[in-house]
């Protein structure tokens, strides 16, 4: 059994924290300098494993370059090559000591060469292979990890860049790979614990991992948060800190509600709910690894490090009235289908949801109503064409013979979702929300609440969304 860092002699009680810095937090020399300052401060009292994203915009550029290469034209990706080299070089020039420059510039040049080789391959093949794409699209993380570790060394800290392919073991679902936790735990501990023991700060590439055979994979767009929680769970860390460019999780989108404020604490389930319905907290799958081990996650602002941020925990202290935050999805459509008296509701629902399943579409809200076997559900506007085509195909005969009511689509709908674990068992909450909307003259088109009472969803016209969010926010004094 491997000794845990936090229990190792001489370092007793030093907490272990995984800190992830997103693309904007490592977006320039100035920002990377900020990261070094944050780490200088926190490594005084904690062992820290760093996870970095690519410099802001780099991943998009890499993916674009790959696509252009596969179209057979060299000019555009050669431009990206220059850009990639220039951005990283610029940071190295500004922040690295002469000794670090001597060792790191050739490594960055090698990484750019790797980009070039991959793009040449795509140009030649007129095709992008999924493996090639994952290796290429996560090169930005390799470069930023190389740079950040070198910056830390230049500022007198001990640090080493670590490629996550040495730690995170995944399945071979390229582009959106899933972690294999047990193997990841073993490899991560083997690779990182000795570094921590020697007082070295590991700077691990976000976003990427590798199959059992060692082939590079990626964890899906925005996957560096996931990298951080996977490593946090693998190391049994005390906390995971996600450094981003907002002050924390808010009671509502501040663009809709200027009075929105930061929530000091939310539960894992509330965070998942908020993310599912559009609030950019953390991708729901990101929370799974830490949720099982009850490891708290902090959302913090690297542009404003003195702000405490939001703590995501197993059981949040929920002082207030029940509703904790409001989120909304703007571009939704409501689809209504009726089984008439010809087919039963379960049969209708089974066939409709099978279509959604086949098209890999998720629903935002579902309701059943009336004796006429009416099923109503909301999806993202962008998914409509695929879903409509599939439903029309599957119900072609019934629609022809008028057994199943034509599918009705109501466009320009917004789903407003109130979230809070404390709503459970508290009567009168939906009444107050209804009242607030009613007084503003806002019509509720459909609504849903699950028995977990974690959230209540309302469908309203898109044009009413802002007022709906504002009035509920006001009603509950959020
Ligand atoms: N750089 C990757 C992306 O942009 C991963 C991340 O930033 O989390 O998707
Ligand atoms: Mg990013």
XYZ file of C-alpha atoms and ligand atoms in Angstrom:
488
model
C 0.000 0.000 0.000
C 1.366 3.371 -0.961
C 1.860 5.888 1.832
C -0.305 8.941 1.482
C 1.462 12.244 1.217
C -0.609 13.889 3.872
C 0.408 11.169 6.303
C 4.071 11.042 5.376
C 6.543 11.934 8.106
C 7.700 15.512 8.379
C 4.752 16.719 6.395
C 2.002 15.825 8.786
C -1.176 17.819 8.355
C -0.108 19.452 5.110
C -3.302 19.265 3.093
C -3.197 18.037 -0.499
C -4.944 20.274 -2.998
C -5.399 19.802 -6.749
C -5.538 23.229 -8.412
C -6.722 23.572 -11.967
C -6.100 26.721 -13.979
C -8.336 27.278 -17.017
C -7.472 28.754 -20.402
C -7.993 32.395 -19.408
C -5.987 31.860 -16.196
C -2.968 30.825 -18.302
C -3.839 33.004 -21.294
C -0.786 35.287 -21.298
C 2.579 35.905 -19.647
C 0.869 38.180 -17.165
C -1.736 35.580 -16.287
C 0.869 32.845 -15.909
C 2.789 35.113 -13.596
C -0.410 35.408 -11.565
C -0.586 31.602 -11.391
C 2.984 31.488 -10.064
C 2.053 33.988 -7.361
C -1.001 32.028 -6.324
C 1.067 28.854 -6.114
C 3.886 30.510 -4.205
C 1.394 31.510 -1.578
C -0.532 28.259 -1.268
C 2.381 25.837 -1.464
C 3.595 27.287 1.819
C 0.941 25.402 3.699
C -0.246 22.718 1.278
C 0.998 20.154 -1.188
C -0.373 21.234 -4.532
C -0.848 19.311 -7.772
C -1.435 21.731 -10.631
C -3.570 20.958 -13.683
C -3.472 23.363 -16.612
C -5.617 23.974 -19.667
C -4.148 25.143 -22.933
C -3.646 28.907 -23.279
C -7.062 30.432 -24.012
C -8.038 29.896 -27.664
C -5.240 27.399 -28.377
C -7.454 24.301 -28.454
C -9.877 25.877 -30.932
C -6.959 26.877 -33.114
C -5.496 23.371 -33.052
C -8.813 21.779 -33.988
C -9.327 24.298 -36.785
C -5.828 23.623 -38.100
C -6.486 19.881 -38.141
C -9.678 20.368 -40.108
C -7.956 22.653 -42.594
C -5.110 20.179 -42.969
C -7.550 17.371 -43.743
C -9.046 19.524 -46.474
C -5.683 19.369 -48.164
C -4.573 22.979 -47.881
C -1.299 23.760 -46.151
C -1.387 27.545 -45.939
C -3.936 27.926 -43.106
C -2.362 25.445 -40.727
C 1.098 26.801 -41.413
C -0.285 30.103 -40.146
C -1.525 28.376 -36.988
C 1.904 26.825 -36.540
C 3.474 30.293 -36.428
C 0.841 31.510 -34.038
C 1.294 28.542 -31.705
C 5.056 28.982 -31.637
C 4.826 32.756 -31.189
C 2.390 32.740 -28.250
C 4.360 30.269 -26.185
C 7.699 31.747 -27.177
C 6.538 35.181 -26.074
C 5.755 33.923 -22.579
C 9.072 32.064 -22.397
C 10.953 35.233 -23.402
C 9.250 37.254 -20.726
C 9.174 34.920 -17.758
C 11.891 32.298 -18.005
C 15.389 32.587 -16.592
C 18.211 32.182 -19.105
C 18.916 28.639 -17.883
C 15.256 27.663 -18.208
C 15.069 29.188 -21.678
C 17.998 27.079 -22.737
C 16.266 23.863 -21.743
C 12.645 24.718 -22.416
C 12.755 26.484 -25.787
C 13.992 23.345 -27.569
C 11.165 21.368 -25.937
C 8.564 23.861 -27.091
C 10.094 23.711 -30.576
C 9.768 19.907 -30.511
C 6.105 20.228 -29.566
C 5.516 22.613 -32.466
C 7.297 20.132 -34.718
C 4.892 17.452 -33.487
C 1.998 19.714 -34.493
C 3.558 20.084 -37.923
C 4.069 16.342 -38.381
C 0.481 15.581 -37.435
C -0.938 18.264 -39.728
C 1.277 17.072 -42.602
C -0.121 13.608 -42.032
C -3.705 14.878 -42.137
C -2.950 16.840 -45.316
C -1.504 13.774 -46.943
C -4.344 11.488 -45.896
C -7.068 14.108 -46.455
C -8.474 12.709 -43.248
C -8.265 13.151 -39.503
C -8.031 9.989 -37.492
C -9.662 10.152 -34.045
C -6.379 9.238 -32.347
C -4.461 11.814 -34.328
C -7.038 14.450 -33.458
C -6.769 13.750 -29.738
C -2.991 13.938 -29.784
C -3.127 17.179 -31.745
C -5.994 18.913 -29.947
C -4.361 18.390 -26.546
C -0.945 19.671 -27.597
C -1.885 23.064 -26.168
C -1.966 21.483 -22.702
C 1.439 19.885 -23.253
C 2.864 23.276 -24.150
C 1.211 25.198 -21.314
C 2.258 22.593 -18.721
C 5.852 22.777 -20.002
C 5.754 26.562 -19.697
C 4.057 26.825 -16.313
C 6.457 24.340 -14.692
C 9.412 26.278 -16.128
C 7.962 29.570 -14.872
C 7.628 28.108 -11.378
C 11.262 26.925 -11.491
C 12.374 30.337 -12.752
C 10.712 31.895 -9.745
C 12.541 29.591 -7.346
C 9.939 26.878 -6.761
C 10.548 23.213 -7.465
C 8.320 21.997 -10.272
C 8.033 19.398 -13.026
C 5.711 19.189 -16.024
C 3.862 15.870 -16.155
C 2.014 14.523 -19.186
C -1.335 13.151 -17.999
C -0.892 10.175 -20.324
C 1.367 8.902 -17.550
C -1.430 9.187 -14.964
C -4.953 9.104 -16.357
C -6.006 5.791 -17.904
C -9.129 5.940 -20.079
C -11.259 3.825 -22.380
C -10.695 4.252 -26.124
C -13.656 6.533 -26.784
C -11.455 9.086 -28.561
C -12.634 12.664 -28.287
C -14.712 11.971 -25.202
C -12.922 9.260 -23.276
C -14.018 8.030 -19.858
C -11.526 7.424 -17.034
C -10.778 3.965 -15.630
C -10.571 4.926 -12.000
C -8.716 2.019 -10.462
C -5.879 1.997 -12.931
C -5.741 5.773 -12.852
C -5.408 5.698 -9.068
C -2.412 3.374 -9.202
C -0.596 5.223 -11.995
C -1.305 8.676 -10.601
C -0.037 7.799 -7.138
C 3.062 6.158 -8.570
C 3.864 9.154 -10.720
C 2.908 12.094 -8.504
C 3.420 11.076 -4.882
C 7.225 10.798 -5.151
C 7.323 14.305 -6.629
C 5.213 15.731 -3.815
C 7.382 13.979 -1.279
C 10.404 15.800 -2.671
C 8.573 19.116 -2.501
C 8.172 19.288 -6.283
C 4.971 20.842 -7.675
C 3.697 18.611 -10.490
C 2.116 20.574 -13.355
C -0.113 18.106 -15.149
C -1.603 18.565 -18.624
C -5.392 18.881 -18.425
C -7.811 17.432 -20.975
C -5.775 14.368 -22.004
C -5.200 10.829 -20.850
C -4.230 7.569 -22.497
C -5.670 4.125 -23.115
C -4.189 1.084 -21.374
C -1.984 0.702 -24.442
C -0.724 4.268 -23.993
C -2.547 5.878 -26.929
C -3.435 9.520 -26.210
C -7.123 10.295 -25.656
C -9.036 13.428 -24.642
C -11.787 13.780 -22.047
C -14.142 15.975 -24.108
C -14.104 19.753 -24.631
C -13.530 21.670 -21.443
C -12.149 18.429 -20.002
C -9.442 19.930 -17.800
C -11.892 20.341 -14.932
C -12.540 16.624 -15.247
C -8.778 15.972 -15.200
C -8.595 17.868 -11.915
C -11.391 15.944 -10.222
C -10.072 12.611 -11.549
C -6.635 13.379 -10.108
C -8.197 14.668 -6.896
C -10.025 11.370 -6.444
C -6.981 9.327 -7.487
C -4.844 11.035 -4.854
C -7.544 11.212 -2.212
C -6.906 14.949 -2.137
C -8.372 17.122 0.611
C -9.772 19.625 -1.880
C -9.937 20.461 -5.581
C -9.754 24.128 -6.555
C -10.933 25.217 -9.984
C -9.348 28.577 -10.814
C -11.387 30.328 -13.461
C -12.392 33.862 -14.453
C -15.565 34.288 -12.392
C -15.961 34.876 -8.659
C -17.986 31.730 -8.045
C -21.429 30.232 -8.521
C -24.073 32.955 -8.533
C -27.733 33.077 -7.564
C -28.543 33.981 -11.198
C -26.829 35.083 -14.393
C -25.639 38.628 -13.546
C -26.349 39.695 -17.126
C -30.022 39.033 -16.409
C -30.089 40.018 -12.744
C -27.571 42.692 -11.746
C -28.301 42.052 -8.040
C -27.217 38.406 -8.352
C -24.700 37.423 -5.701
C -22.127 34.735 -5.130
C -23.218 31.626 -3.264
C -20.657 30.684 -0.605
C -21.685 27.029 -0.636
C -23.680 24.699 -2.877
C -24.125 20.940 -2.795
C -22.855 18.583 -5.484
C -26.438 17.926 -6.538
C -27.251 21.611 -6.784
C -24.102 22.183 -8.830
C -25.019 19.354 -11.193
C -28.530 20.729 -11.578
C -27.258 24.243 -12.281
C -24.753 23.003 -14.862
C -27.269 20.846 -16.642
C -29.472 23.879 -17.159
C -26.863 26.175 -18.577
C -25.060 27.796 -15.637
C -21.377 27.270 -16.347
C -20.443 25.727 -13.022
C -18.879 22.376 -13.773
C -19.858 19.758 -16.295
C -22.033 17.217 -14.401
C -19.667 14.330 -15.151
C -16.833 16.366 -13.649
C -18.418 16.170 -10.222
C -18.780 12.379 -10.139
C -15.205 11.462 -9.106
C -15.152 13.862 -6.158
C -18.757 13.260 -5.176
C -18.071 9.622 -4.400
C -15.193 10.556 -2.116
C -16.873 13.668 -0.731
C -13.930 15.851 -1.722
C -14.955 19.530 -1.674
C -14.460 21.550 -4.869
C -13.864 25.298 -4.822
C -14.625 27.603 -7.734
C -12.216 30.528 -7.501
C -11.274 33.524 -9.625
C -7.617 33.732 -10.641
C -8.231 37.373 -11.600
C -9.478 38.079 -8.085
C -7.728 35.563 -5.826
C -8.729 37.221 -2.563
C -12.411 36.489 -3.233
C -13.214 33.237 -1.418
C -15.380 31.820 -4.228
C -17.920 29.004 -3.950
C -17.397 25.729 -2.146
C -19.158 22.686 -3.600
C -19.711 20.082 -0.911
C -21.704 16.973 -0.101
C -24.187 18.708 2.183
C -24.338 22.463 1.828
C -25.418 24.787 4.567
C -28.697 26.020 3.201
C -29.856 28.918 5.249
C -32.486 30.476 3.096
C -35.958 29.946 1.825
C -35.501 26.897 -0.319
C -34.670 28.302 -3.707
C -30.999 28.936 -3.897
C -30.315 29.854 -7.473
C -32.104 30.359 -10.763
C -30.779 29.358 -14.101
C -32.256 29.337 -17.568
C -31.896 27.890 -21.024
C -32.793 30.411 -23.662
C -32.976 28.615 -26.982
C -35.402 25.805 -26.352
C -38.432 24.432 -28.169
C -41.420 22.580 -26.775
C -42.635 19.543 -28.642
C -46.117 18.180 -28.018
C -47.315 14.826 -29.263
C -50.631 13.203 -28.718
C -51.362 9.487 -28.879
C -55.067 10.260 -29.305
C -56.981 7.209 -28.245
C -55.049 4.967 -30.570
C -51.896 4.253 -28.641
C -51.290 4.237 -24.940
C -49.192 6.852 -23.233
C -46.415 4.435 -22.284
C -46.236 3.244 -25.871
C -46.123 6.803 -27.181
C -43.481 7.800 -24.660
C -41.368 4.699 -25.303
C -41.231 5.350 -29.021
C -40.611 9.089 -28.678
C -37.812 8.628 -26.173
C -36.238 5.938 -28.256
C -35.938 8.539 -31.029
C -34.284 10.953 -28.626
C -31.965 8.207 -27.460
C -30.982 7.291 -31.008
C -30.276 10.939 -31.803
C -28.371 11.360 -28.527
C -30.580 14.285 -27.571
C -31.242 15.136 -23.947
C -34.486 16.648 -22.757
C -34.703 19.807 -20.670
C -38.141 19.054 -19.287
C -40.885 16.443 -19.711
C -44.569 16.470 -18.813
C -47.548 14.186 -19.260
C -51.024 15.615 -19.301
C -54.672 15.165 -20.207
C -56.707 12.150 -21.095
C -55.697 12.599 -24.697
C -52.313 10.925 -24.083
C -50.356 14.115 -24.475
C -46.620 14.086 -24.058
C -44.796 17.373 -23.936
C -41.047 17.831 -23.753
C -38.482 20.566 -24.238
C -35.176 20.229 -26.078
C -32.493 22.610 -27.239
C -33.493 24.437 -30.421
C -30.358 23.156 -32.141
C -31.531 19.554 -31.758
C -34.938 20.187 -33.323
C -34.257 19.346 -36.996
C -32.824 15.926 -36.158
C -35.515 15.084 -33.633
C -38.346 16.212 -35.873
C -37.070 14.194 -38.823
C -36.659 11.096 -36.673
C -40.120 11.395 -35.092
C -41.770 11.909 -38.461
C -40.039 8.819 -39.759
C -40.954 6.638 -36.792
C -44.608 7.763 -36.618
C -45.100 8.080 -40.381
C -47.890 5.553 -40.656
C -49.786 6.685 -37.580
C -49.602 10.305 -38.649
C -50.790 9.412 -42.119
C -53.835 7.723 -40.662
C -54.308 10.380 -38.047
C -53.788 7.985 -35.125
C -51.101 10.095 -33.601
C -51.578 13.821 -33.389
C -49.215 15.776 -35.566
C -46.227 16.828 -33.686
C -46.617 20.391 -32.580
C -43.541 22.501 -32.140
C -43.564 25.675 -30.122
C -40.415 27.654 -30.923
C -38.777 30.479 -28.949
C -39.260 28.964 -25.539
C -37.036 29.430 -22.501
C -36.768 27.025 -19.584
C -36.366 28.768 -16.242
C -35.146 26.481 -13.476
C -35.133 27.183 -9.754
C -32.668 25.042 -7.835
C -32.216 24.307 -4.146
C -32.044 21.207 -1.961
C -34.011 23.010 0.733
C -37.112 23.114 -1.411
C -37.667 19.522 -0.331
C -40.619 19.367 1.971
C -41.082 23.136 2.061
C -44.655 23.935 1.007
C -45.581 27.034 -0.918
C -42.466 27.501 -2.989
C -43.978 26.902 -6.395
C -46.961 28.976 -5.294
C -44.730 31.944 -4.577
C -42.874 31.482 -7.847
C -46.168 31.233 -9.769
C -47.429 34.333 -7.979
C -44.327 36.315 -8.848
C -44.642 35.383 -12.525
C -48.376 36.031 -12.520
C -47.947 39.538 -11.153
C -45.567 40.299 -14.018
C -48.128 38.937 -16.482
C -45.835 36.102 -17.504
C -47.598 33.024 -18.797
C -46.256 29.621 -17.799
C -46.501 27.317 -20.788
C -45.482 24.130 -18.988
C -43.896 23.178 -15.711
C -42.220 20.214 -14.030
C -40.901 19.223 -10.658
C -39.349 15.880 -9.840
C -39.984 14.050 -6.581
C -36.467 14.806 -5.433
C -37.750 18.398 -5.158
C -34.325 19.641 -6.138
C -35.574 21.899 -8.904
C -38.719 23.289 -10.467
C -38.697 24.049 -14.181
C -40.995 26.470 -16.007
C -41.301 26.907 -19.736
C -42.026 30.514 -20.694
C -41.760 32.489 -23.926
C -38.156 33.458 -24.680
C -39.190 37.096 -24.634
C -40.310 36.678 -21.009
C -37.199 34.916 -19.788
C -35.360 37.886 -18.354
C -38.384 39.166 -16.451
C -39.192 35.680 -15.230
C -35.712 35.166 -13.789
C -35.708 38.646 -12.257
C -39.103 38.348 -10.629
C -38.410 34.965 -9.055
C -35.011 36.211 -7.878
C -36.745 39.180 -6.239
C -39.544 37.118 -4.742
C -37.119 34.888 -2.909
C -34.787 37.732 -1.906
C -31.826 35.959 -3.417
N -8.299 23.097 -23.650
C -9.417 22.192 -23.645
C -10.620 22.879 -24.262
O -10.571 24.047 -24.568
C -9.721 21.695 -22.281
C -10.072 22.752 -21.271
O -9.812 23.928 -21.459
O -10.627 22.395 -20.244
O -11.607 22.230 -24.472
Mg -10.354 25.814 -22.547
